[in-house]
PDB file of C-alpha atoms in Angstrom:
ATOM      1  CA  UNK A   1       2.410 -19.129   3.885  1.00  0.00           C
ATOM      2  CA  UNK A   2      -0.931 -17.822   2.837  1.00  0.00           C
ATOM      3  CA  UNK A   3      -1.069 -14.770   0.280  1.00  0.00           C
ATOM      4  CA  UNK A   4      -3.823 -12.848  -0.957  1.00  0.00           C
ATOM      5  CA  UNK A   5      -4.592 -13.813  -4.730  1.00  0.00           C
ATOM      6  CA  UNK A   6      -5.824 -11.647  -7.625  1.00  0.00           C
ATOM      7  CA  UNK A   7      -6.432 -12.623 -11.146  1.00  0.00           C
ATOM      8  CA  UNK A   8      -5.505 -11.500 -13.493  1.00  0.00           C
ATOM      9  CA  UNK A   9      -2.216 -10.197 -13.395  1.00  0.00           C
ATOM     10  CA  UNK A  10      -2.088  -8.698 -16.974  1.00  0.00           C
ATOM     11  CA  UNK A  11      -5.448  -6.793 -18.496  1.00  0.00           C
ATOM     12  CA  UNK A  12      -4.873  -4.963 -21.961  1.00  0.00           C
ATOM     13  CA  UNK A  13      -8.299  -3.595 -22.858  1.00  0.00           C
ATOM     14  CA  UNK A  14     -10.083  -0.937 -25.233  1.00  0.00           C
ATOM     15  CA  UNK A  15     -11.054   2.247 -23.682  1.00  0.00           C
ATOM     16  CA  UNK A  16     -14.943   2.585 -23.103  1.00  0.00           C
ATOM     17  CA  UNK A  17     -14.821  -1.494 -22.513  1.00  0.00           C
ATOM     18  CA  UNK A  18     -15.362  -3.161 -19.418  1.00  0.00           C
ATOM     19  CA  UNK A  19     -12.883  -4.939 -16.923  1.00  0.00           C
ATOM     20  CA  UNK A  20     -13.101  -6.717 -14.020  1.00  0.00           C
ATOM     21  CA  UNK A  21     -10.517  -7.915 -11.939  1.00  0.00           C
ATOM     22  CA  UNK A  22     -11.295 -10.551  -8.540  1.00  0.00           C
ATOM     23  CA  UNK A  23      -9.397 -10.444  -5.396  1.00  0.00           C
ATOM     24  CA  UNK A  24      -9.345 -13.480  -2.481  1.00  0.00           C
ATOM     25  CA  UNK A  25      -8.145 -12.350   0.770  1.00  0.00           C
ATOM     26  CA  UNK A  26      -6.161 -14.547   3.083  1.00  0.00           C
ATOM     27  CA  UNK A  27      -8.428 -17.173   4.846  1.00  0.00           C
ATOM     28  CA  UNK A  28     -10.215 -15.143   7.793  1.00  0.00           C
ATOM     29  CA  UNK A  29      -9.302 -11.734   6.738  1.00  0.00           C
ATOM     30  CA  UNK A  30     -12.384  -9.399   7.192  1.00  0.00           C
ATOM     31  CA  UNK A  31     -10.647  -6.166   6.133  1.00  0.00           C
ATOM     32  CA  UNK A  32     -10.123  -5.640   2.203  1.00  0.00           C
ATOM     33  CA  UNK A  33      -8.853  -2.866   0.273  1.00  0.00           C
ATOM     34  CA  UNK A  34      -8.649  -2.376  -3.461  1.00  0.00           C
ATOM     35  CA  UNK A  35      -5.591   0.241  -4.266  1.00  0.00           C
ATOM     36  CA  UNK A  36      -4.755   1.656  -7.474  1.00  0.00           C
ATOM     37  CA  UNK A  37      -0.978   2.558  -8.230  1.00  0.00           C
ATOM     38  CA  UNK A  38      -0.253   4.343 -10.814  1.00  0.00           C
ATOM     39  CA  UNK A  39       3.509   4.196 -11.955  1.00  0.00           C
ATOM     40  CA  UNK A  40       6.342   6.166  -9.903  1.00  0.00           C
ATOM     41  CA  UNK A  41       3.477   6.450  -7.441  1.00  0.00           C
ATOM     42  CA  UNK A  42       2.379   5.777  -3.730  1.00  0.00           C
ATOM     43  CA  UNK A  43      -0.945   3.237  -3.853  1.00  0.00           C
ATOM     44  CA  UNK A  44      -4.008   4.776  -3.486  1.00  0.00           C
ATOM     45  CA  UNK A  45      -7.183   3.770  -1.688  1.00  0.00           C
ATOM     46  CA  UNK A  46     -10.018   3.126  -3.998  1.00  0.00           C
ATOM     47  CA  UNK A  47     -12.691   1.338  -1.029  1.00  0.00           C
ATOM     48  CA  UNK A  48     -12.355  -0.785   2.045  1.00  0.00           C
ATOM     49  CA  UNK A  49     -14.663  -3.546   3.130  1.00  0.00           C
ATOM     50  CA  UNK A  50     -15.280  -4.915   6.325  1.00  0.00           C
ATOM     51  CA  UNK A  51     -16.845  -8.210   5.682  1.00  0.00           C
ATOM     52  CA  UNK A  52     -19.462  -7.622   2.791  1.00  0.00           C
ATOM     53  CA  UNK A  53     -19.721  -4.030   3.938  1.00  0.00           C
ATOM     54  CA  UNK A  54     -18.200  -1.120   2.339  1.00  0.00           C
ATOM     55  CA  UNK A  55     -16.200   1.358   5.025  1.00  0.00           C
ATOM     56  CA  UNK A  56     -14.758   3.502   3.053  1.00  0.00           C
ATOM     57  CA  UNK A  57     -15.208   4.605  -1.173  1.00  0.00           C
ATOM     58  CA  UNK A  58     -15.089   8.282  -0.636  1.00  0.00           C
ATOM     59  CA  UNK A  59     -12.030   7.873  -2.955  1.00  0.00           C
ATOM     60  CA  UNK A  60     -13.673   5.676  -5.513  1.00  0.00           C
ATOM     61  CA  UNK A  61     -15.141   7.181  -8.609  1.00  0.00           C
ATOM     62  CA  UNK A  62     -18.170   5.887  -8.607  1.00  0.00           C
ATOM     63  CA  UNK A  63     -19.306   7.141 -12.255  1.00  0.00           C
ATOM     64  CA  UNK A  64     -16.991   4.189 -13.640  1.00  0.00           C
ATOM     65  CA  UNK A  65     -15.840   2.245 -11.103  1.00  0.00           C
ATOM     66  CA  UNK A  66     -17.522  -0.543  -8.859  1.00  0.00           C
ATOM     67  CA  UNK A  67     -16.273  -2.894  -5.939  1.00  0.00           C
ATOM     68  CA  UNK A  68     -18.414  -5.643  -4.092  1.00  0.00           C
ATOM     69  CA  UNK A  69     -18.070  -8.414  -1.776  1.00  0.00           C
ATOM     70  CA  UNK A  70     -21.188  -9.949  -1.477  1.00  0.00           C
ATOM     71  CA  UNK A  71     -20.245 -13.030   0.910  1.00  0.00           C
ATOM     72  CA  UNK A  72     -17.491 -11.418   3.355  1.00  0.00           C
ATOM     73  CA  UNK A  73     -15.010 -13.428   1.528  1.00  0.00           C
ATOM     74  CA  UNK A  74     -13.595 -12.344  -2.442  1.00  0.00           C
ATOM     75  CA  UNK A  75     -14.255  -9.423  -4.451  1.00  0.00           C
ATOM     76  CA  UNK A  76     -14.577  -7.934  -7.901  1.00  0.00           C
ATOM     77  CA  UNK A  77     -13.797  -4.426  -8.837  1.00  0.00           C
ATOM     78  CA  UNK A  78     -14.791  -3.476 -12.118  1.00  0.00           C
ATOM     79  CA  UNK A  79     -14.174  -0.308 -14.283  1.00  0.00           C
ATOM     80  CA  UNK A  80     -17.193   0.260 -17.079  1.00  0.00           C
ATOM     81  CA  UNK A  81     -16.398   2.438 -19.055  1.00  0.00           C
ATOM     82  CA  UNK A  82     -12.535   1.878 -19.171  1.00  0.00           C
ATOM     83  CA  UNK A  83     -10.658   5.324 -19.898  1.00  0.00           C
ATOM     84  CA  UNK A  84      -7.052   5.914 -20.904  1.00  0.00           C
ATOM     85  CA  UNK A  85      -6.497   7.658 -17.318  1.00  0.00           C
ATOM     86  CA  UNK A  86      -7.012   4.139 -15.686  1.00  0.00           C
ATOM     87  CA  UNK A  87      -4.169   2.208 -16.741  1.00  0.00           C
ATOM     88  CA  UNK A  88      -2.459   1.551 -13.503  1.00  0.00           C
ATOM     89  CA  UNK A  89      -1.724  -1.236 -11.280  1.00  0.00           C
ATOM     90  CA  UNK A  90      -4.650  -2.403  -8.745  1.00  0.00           C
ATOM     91  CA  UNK A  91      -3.402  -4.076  -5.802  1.00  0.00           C
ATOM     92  CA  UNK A  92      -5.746  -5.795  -3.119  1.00  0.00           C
ATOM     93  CA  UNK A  93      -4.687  -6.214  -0.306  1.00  0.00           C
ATOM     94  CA  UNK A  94      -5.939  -7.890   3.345  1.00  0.00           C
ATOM     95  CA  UNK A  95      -5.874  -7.553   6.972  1.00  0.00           C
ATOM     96  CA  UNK A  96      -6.818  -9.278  10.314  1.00  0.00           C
ATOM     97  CA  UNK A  97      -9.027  -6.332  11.411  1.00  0.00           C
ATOM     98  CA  UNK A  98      -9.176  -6.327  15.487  1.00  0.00           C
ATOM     99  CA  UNK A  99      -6.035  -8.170  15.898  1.00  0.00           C
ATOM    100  CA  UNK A 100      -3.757  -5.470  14.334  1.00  0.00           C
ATOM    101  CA  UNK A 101      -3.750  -3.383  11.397  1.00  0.00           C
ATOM    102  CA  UNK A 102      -0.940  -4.959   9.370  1.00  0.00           C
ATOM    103  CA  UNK A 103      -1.915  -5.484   5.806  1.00  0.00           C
ATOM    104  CA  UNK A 104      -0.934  -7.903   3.288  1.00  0.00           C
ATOM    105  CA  UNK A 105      -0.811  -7.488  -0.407  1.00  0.00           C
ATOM    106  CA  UNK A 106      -1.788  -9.293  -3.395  1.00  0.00           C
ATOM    107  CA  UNK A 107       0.316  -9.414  -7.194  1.00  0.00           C
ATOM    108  CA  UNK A 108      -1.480  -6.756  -8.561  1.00  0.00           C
ATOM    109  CA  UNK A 109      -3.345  -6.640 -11.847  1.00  0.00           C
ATOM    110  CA  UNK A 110      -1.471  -4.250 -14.397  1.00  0.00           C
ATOM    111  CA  UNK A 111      -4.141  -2.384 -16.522  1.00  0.00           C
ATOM    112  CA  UNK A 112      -3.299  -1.183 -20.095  1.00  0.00           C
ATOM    113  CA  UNK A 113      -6.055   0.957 -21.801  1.00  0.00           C
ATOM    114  CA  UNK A 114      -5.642   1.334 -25.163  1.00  0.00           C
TER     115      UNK A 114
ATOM    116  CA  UNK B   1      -8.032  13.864   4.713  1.00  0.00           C
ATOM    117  CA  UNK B   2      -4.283  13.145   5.655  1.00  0.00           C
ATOM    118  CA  UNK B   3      -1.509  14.165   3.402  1.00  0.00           C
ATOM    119  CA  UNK B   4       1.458  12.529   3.570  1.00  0.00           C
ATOM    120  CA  UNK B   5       4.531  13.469   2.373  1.00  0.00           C
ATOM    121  CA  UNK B   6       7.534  11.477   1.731  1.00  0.00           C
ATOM    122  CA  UNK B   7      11.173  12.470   1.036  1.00  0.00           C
ATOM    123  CA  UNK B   8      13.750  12.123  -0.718  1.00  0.00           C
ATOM    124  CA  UNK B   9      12.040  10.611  -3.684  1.00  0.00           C
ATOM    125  CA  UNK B  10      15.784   9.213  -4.451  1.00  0.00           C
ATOM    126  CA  UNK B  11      18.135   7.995  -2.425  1.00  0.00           C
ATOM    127  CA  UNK B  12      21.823   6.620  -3.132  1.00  0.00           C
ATOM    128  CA  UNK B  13      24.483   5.092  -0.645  1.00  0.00           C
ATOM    129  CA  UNK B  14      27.192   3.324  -0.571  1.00  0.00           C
ATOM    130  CA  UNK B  15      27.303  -0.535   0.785  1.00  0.00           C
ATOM    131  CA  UNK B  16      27.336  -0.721   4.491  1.00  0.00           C
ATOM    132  CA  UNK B  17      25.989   3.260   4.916  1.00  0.00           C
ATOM    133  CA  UNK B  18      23.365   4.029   6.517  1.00  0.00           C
ATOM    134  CA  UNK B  19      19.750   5.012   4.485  1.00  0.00           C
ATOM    135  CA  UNK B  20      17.434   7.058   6.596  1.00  0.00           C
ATOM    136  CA  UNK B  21      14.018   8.022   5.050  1.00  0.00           C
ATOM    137  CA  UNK B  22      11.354  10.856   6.461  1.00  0.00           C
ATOM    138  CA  UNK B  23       7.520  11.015   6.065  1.00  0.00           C
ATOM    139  CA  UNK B  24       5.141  13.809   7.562  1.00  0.00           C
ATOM    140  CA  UNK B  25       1.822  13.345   8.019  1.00  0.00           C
ATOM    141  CA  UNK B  26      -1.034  15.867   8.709  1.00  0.00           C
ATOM    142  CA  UNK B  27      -3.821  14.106  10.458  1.00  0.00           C
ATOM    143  CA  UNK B  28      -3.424  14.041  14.412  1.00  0.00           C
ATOM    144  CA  UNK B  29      -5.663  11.134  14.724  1.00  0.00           C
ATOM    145  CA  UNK B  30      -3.301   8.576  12.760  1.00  0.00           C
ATOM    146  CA  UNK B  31      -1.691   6.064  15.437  1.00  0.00           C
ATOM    147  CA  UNK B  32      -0.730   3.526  12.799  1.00  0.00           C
ATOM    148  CA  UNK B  33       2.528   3.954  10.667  1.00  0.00           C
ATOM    149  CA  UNK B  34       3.493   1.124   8.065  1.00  0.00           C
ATOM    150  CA  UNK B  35       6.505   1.261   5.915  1.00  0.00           C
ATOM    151  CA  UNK B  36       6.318  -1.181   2.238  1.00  0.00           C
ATOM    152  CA  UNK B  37       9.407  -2.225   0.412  1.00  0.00           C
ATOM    153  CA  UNK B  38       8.279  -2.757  -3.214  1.00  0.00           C
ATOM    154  CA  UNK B  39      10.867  -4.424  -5.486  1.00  0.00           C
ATOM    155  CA  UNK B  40      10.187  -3.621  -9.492  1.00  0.00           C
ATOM    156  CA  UNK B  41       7.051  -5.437 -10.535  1.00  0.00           C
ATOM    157  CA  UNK B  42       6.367  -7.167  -6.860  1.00  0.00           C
ATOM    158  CA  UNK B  43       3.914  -6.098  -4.204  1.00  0.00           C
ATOM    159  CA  UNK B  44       4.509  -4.103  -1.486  1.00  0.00           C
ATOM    160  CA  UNK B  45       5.673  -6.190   1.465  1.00  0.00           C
ATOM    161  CA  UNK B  46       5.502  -4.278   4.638  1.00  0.00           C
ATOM    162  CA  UNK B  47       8.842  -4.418   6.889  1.00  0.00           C
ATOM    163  CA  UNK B  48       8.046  -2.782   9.793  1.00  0.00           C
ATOM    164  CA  UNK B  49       5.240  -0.730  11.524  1.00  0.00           C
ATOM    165  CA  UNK B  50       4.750   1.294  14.533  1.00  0.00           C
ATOM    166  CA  UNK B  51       1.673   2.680  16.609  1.00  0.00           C
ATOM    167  CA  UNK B  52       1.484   5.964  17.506  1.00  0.00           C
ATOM    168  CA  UNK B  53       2.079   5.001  21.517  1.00  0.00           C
ATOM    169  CA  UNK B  54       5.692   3.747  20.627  1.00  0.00           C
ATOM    170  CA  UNK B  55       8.485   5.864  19.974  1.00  0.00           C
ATOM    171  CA  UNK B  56      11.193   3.808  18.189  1.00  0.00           C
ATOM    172  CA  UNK B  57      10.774  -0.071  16.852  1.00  0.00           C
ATOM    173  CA  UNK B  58      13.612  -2.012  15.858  1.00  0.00           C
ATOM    174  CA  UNK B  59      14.053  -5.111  13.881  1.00  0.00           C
ATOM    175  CA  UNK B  60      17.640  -6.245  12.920  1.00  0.00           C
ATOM    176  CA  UNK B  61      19.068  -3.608  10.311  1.00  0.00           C
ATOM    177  CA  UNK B  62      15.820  -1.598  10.285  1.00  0.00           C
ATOM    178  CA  UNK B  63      14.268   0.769  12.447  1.00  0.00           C
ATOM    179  CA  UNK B  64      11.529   3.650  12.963  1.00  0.00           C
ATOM    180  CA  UNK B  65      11.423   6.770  14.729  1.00  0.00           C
ATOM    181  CA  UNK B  66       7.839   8.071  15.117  1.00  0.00           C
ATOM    182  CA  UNK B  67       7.649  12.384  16.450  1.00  0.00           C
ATOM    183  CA  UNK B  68       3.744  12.632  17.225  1.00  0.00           C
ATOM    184  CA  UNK B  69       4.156  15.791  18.321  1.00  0.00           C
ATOM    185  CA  UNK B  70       5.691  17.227  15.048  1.00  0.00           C
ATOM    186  CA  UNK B  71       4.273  14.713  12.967  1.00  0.00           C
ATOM    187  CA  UNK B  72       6.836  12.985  11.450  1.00  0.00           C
ATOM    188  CA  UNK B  73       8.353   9.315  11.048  1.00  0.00           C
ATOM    189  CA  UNK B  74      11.527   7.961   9.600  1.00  0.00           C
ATOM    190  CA  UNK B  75      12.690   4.677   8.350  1.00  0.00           C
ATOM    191  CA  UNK B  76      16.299   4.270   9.245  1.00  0.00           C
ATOM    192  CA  UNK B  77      18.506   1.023   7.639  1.00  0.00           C
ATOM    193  CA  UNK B  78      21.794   0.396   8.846  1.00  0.00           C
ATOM    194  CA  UNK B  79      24.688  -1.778   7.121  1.00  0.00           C
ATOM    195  CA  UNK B  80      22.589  -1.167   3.722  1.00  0.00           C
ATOM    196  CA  UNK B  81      23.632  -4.283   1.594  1.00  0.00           C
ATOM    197  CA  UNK B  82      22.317  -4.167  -2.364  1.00  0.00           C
ATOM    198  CA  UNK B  83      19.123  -6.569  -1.795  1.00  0.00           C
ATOM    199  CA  UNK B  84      18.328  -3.652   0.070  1.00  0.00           C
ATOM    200  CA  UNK B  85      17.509  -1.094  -3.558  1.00  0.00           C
ATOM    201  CA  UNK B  86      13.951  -1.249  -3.824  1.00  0.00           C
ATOM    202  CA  UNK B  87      11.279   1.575  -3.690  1.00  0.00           C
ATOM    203  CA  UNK B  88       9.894   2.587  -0.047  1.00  0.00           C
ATOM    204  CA  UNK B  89       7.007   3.482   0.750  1.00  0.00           C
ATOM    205  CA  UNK B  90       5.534   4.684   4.269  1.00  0.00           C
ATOM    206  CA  UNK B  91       1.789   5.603   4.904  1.00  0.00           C
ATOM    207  CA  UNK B  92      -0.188   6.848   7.697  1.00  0.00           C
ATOM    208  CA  UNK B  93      -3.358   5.177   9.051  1.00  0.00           C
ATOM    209  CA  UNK B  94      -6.600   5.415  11.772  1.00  0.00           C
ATOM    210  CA  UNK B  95      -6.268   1.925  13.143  1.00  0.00           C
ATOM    211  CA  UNK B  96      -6.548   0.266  10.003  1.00  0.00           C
ATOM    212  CA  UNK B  97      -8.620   2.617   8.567  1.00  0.00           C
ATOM    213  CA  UNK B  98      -7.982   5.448   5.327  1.00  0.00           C
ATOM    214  CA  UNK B  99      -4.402   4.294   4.545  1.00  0.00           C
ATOM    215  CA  UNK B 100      -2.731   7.054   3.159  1.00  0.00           C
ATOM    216  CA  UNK B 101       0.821   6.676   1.177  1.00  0.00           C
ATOM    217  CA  UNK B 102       4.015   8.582   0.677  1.00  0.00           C
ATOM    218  CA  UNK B 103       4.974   8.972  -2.907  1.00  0.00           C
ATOM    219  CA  UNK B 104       8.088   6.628  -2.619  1.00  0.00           C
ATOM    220  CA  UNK B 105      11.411   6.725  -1.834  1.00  0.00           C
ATOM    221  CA  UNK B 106      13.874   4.919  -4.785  1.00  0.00           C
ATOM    222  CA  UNK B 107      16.991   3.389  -2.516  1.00  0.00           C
ATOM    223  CA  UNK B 108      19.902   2.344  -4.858  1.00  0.00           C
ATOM    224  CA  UNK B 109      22.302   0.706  -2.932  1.00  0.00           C
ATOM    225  CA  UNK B 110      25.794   1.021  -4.154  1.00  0.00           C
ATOM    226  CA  UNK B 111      28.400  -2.068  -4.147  1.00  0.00           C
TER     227      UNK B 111
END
């Protein structure tokens, strides 16, 4: 069964460093959305892309944070500076967008800012 | 934006009881309503859905009760067995767009 992958699963990091973390939807999934989680917590909506195209980062603080998609197919969100506030989980997750709204999630990437 | 609310943030029943779990949302415009079972340190894996032009869904021990008209949804589990303890989550969505979460619900299932 196909799953969406994200790498890396573990990040420990220096606040005011940089971090990226990649996402690869399932095969044909045009829909992606990057979530952070923080713990105890209900996921959160950082941006959603349809194809390269960004639908919705009203959410997404843009100061720090980053997300692209340049061929319709994987991503990269990346955090620069890091701050202690970010260490969460960031989830990706993917849908068939048209042919129902179900989404599917990836691992996750735990974040530790130190 | 929506604002969805999500209760009880802990739940505990006995094996074989029942576990029923409410969310209200705000936004008349959602028609899409997901429920996620995450187990500790595992993604979310969603368990059952409904669209806002259904009433009830049903799938084995699980089902969900969606009340557009006072805007809220519950998750209801029957014959709860312990695989079952895990945290739920339900969220509210404009066909596939701006999914919004609950906070979670924590289901211990008692043997």
């Amino acid at each position: 069964e196909a799953e969406v992958a994200q790498s890396p699963r573990y990040k420990i990091t220096e606040k005011s460093q940089a971090v990226a973390f990649w996402c690869d939807p399932i095969s044909g999934h045009a829909t992606l959305y990057w979530y952070r989680q923080i713990l105890g917590q209900g996921p959160e909506l950082l941006v959603q892309f349809q194809d390269e195209s960004v639908v919705d980062d009203s959410q997404l603080p843009k100061d720090r944070f980053s997300a692209e998609r340049l061929k319709g197919v994987d991503s990269t969100l990346k955090i620069q500076p890091a701050e202690l506030g970010d260490s969460a989980m960031y989830l990706c997750a993917s849908s068939l967008f048209g042919q129902g709204y179900e989404q599917y999630f990836g691992p996750g990437t735990r974040l530790t800012v130190t | 934006g929506e604002n969805v609310e999500q209760h009880p943030s802990t739940l505990s029943v006995q094996e074989g009881d029942s576990a029923v779990i409410k969310c209200t949302y705000s936004d008349s415009a959602s028609n899409y309503f997901p429920w996620y079972k995450q187990e500790l340190g595992k993604r979310p894996q969603l368990i059952i859905d409904i669209r806002s032009n259904v009433g009830e869904k049903k799938d084995q021990r699980i089902a969900v009760t969606l009340n557009k008209t006072a805007k809220h949804f519950s998750l209801h589990i029957t014959e709860t067995q312990p695989e079952d303890s895990a945290v739920y989550f339900c969220a509210a969505s404009i066909t596939g767009n701006q999914f919004y979460f609950g906070t979670g619900t924590s289901l211990t299932v008692i043997p």
